[in-house]
Coordinates of C-alpha atoms in Angstrom, one line a residue:
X66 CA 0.0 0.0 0.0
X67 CA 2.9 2.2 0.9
X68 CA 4.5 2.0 -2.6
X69 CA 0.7 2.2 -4.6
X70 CA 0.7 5.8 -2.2
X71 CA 4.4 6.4 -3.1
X72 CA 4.1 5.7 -6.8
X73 CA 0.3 7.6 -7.1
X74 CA 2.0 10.9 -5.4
X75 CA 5.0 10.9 -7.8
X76 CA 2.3 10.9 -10.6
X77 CA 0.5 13.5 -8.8
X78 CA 3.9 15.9 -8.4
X79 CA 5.0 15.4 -12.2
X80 CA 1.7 16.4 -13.2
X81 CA 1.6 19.8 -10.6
X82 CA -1.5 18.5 -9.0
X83 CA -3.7 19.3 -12.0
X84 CA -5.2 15.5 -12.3
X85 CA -8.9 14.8 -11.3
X86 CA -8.7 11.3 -9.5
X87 CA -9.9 10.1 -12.9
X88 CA -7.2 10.9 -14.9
X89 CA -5.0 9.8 -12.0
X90 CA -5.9 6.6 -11.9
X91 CA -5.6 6.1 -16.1
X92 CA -2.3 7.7 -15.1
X93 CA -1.3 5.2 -12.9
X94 CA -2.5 2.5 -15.5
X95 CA -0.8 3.3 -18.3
X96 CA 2.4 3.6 -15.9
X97 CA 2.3 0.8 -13.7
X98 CA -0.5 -1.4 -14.3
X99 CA -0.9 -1.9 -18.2
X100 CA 1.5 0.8 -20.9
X101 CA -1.1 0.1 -23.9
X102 CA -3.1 3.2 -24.9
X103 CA -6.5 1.1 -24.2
X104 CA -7.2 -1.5 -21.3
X105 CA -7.3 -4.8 -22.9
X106 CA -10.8 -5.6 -23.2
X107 CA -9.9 -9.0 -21.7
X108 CA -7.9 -7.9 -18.6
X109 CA -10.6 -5.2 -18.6
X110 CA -13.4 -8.3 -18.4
X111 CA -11.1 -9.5 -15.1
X112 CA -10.7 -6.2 -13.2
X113 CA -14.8 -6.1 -14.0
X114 CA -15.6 -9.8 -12.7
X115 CA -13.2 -9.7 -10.0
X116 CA -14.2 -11.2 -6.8
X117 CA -14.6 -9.1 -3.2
X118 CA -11.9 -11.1 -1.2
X119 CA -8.9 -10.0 -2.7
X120 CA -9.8 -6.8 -4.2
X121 CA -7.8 -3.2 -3.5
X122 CA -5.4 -2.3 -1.1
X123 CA -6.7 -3.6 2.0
X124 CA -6.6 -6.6 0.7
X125 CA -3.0 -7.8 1.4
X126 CA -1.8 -4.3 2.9
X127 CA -0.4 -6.9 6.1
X128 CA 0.6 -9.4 4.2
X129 CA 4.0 -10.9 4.5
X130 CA 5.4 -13.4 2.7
X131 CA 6.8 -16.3 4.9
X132 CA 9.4 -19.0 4.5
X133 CA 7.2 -22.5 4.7
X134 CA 7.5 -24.8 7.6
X135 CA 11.3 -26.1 7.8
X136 CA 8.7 -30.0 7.2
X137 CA 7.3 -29.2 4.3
X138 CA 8.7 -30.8 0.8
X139 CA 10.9 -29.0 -1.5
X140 CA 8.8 -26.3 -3.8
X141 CA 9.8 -27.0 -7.5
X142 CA 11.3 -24.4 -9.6
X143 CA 10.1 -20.9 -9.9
X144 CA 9.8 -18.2 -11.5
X145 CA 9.0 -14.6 -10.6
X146 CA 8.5 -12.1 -13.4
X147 CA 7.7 -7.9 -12.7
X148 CA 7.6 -5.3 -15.6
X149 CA 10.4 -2.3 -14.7
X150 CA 8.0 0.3 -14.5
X151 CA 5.0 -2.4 -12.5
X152 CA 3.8 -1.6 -9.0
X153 CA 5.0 -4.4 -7.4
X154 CA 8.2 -3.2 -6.8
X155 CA 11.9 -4.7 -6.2
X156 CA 11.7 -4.6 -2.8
X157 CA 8.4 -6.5 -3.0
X158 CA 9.7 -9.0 -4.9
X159 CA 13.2 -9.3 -2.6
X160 CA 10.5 -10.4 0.0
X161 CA 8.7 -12.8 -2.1
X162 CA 12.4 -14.2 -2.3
X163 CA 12.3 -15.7 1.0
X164 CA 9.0 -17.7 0.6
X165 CA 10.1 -20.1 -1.8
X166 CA 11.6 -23.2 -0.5
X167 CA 13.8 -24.1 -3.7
X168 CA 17.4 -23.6 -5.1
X169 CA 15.8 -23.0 -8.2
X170 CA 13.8 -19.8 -8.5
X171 CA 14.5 -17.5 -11.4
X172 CA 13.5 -13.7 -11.6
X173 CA 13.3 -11.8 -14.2
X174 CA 12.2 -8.1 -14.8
X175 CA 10.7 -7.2 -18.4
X176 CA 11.9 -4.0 -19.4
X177 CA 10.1 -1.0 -20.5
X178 CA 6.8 -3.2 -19.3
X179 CA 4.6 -2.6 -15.9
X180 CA 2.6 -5.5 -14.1
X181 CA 0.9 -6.6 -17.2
X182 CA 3.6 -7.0 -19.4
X183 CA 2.1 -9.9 -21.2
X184 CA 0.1 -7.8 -23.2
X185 CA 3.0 -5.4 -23.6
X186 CA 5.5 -7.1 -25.0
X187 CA 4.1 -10.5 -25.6
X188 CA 7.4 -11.2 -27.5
X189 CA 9.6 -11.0 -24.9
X190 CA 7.1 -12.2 -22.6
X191 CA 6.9 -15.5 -23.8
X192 CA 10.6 -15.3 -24.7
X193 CA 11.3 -15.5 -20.8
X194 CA 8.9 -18.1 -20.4
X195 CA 10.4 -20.7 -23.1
X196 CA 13.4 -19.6 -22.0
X197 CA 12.7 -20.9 -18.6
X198 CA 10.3 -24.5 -19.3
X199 CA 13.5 -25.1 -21.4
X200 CA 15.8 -25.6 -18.6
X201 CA 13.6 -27.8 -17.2
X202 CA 11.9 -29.7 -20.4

């Protein structure tokens, strides 16, 4: 929650204050959450449908990532992929990190994409991702 308020003041000072919380939040979209000029009509369809549970901020805003129980069996291999410019930033995932029980977790950070880079740069997108089933086909 801290970084969402970090990242949506930043917008707010480059812009002088002159946003309506409308433009704001496209703004912050076309930053950090999807770069394409229009929502995807299909990611649009899942912000629309999504449940009540895990929905905004308060959602997960004390949520901390934990190591599992020293017991349980060995995760298998793992990746963790962020655009550079997505909302979930590097300290986020550094404590992500620490929740995976595996020698074998990749991250990766596609550039010039935010957190839905898949529809970005589906290129490189799936470049990363045949990149890593190879190691492991």
């Amino acid at each position: 929650e801290k970084e969402f308020v970090r990242l949506e003041e930043e917008l707010m000072s480059s812009s002088n204050g002159n946003l309506s919380a409308e433009e704001l939040n496209e703004l912050f979209r076309k930053t950090h959450q999807c770069r394409t000029a229009e929502m995807p009509k299909i990611l649009g369809d899942a912000y629309a449908n999504a449940g009540t549970v895990w929905w905004g901020l308060d959602a997960i805003s004390e949520y901390i990532a934990k190591p599992p129980p020293s017991e349980a069996k060995r995760m298998p291999s793992s990746l963790i992929l962020r655009g550079e410019h997505d909302f979930v930033n590097e300290a986020s995932v550094e404590g992500w990190k620490g929740a995976f029980n595996t020698p074998f977790l990749r991250y990766k950070t596609l550039e010039g994409c935010s957190h839905h880079g898949l529809f970005e740069n589906g290129q490189a997108y799936g470049e990363i991702l045949d990149s890593y089933f190879a190691e492991y086909d």
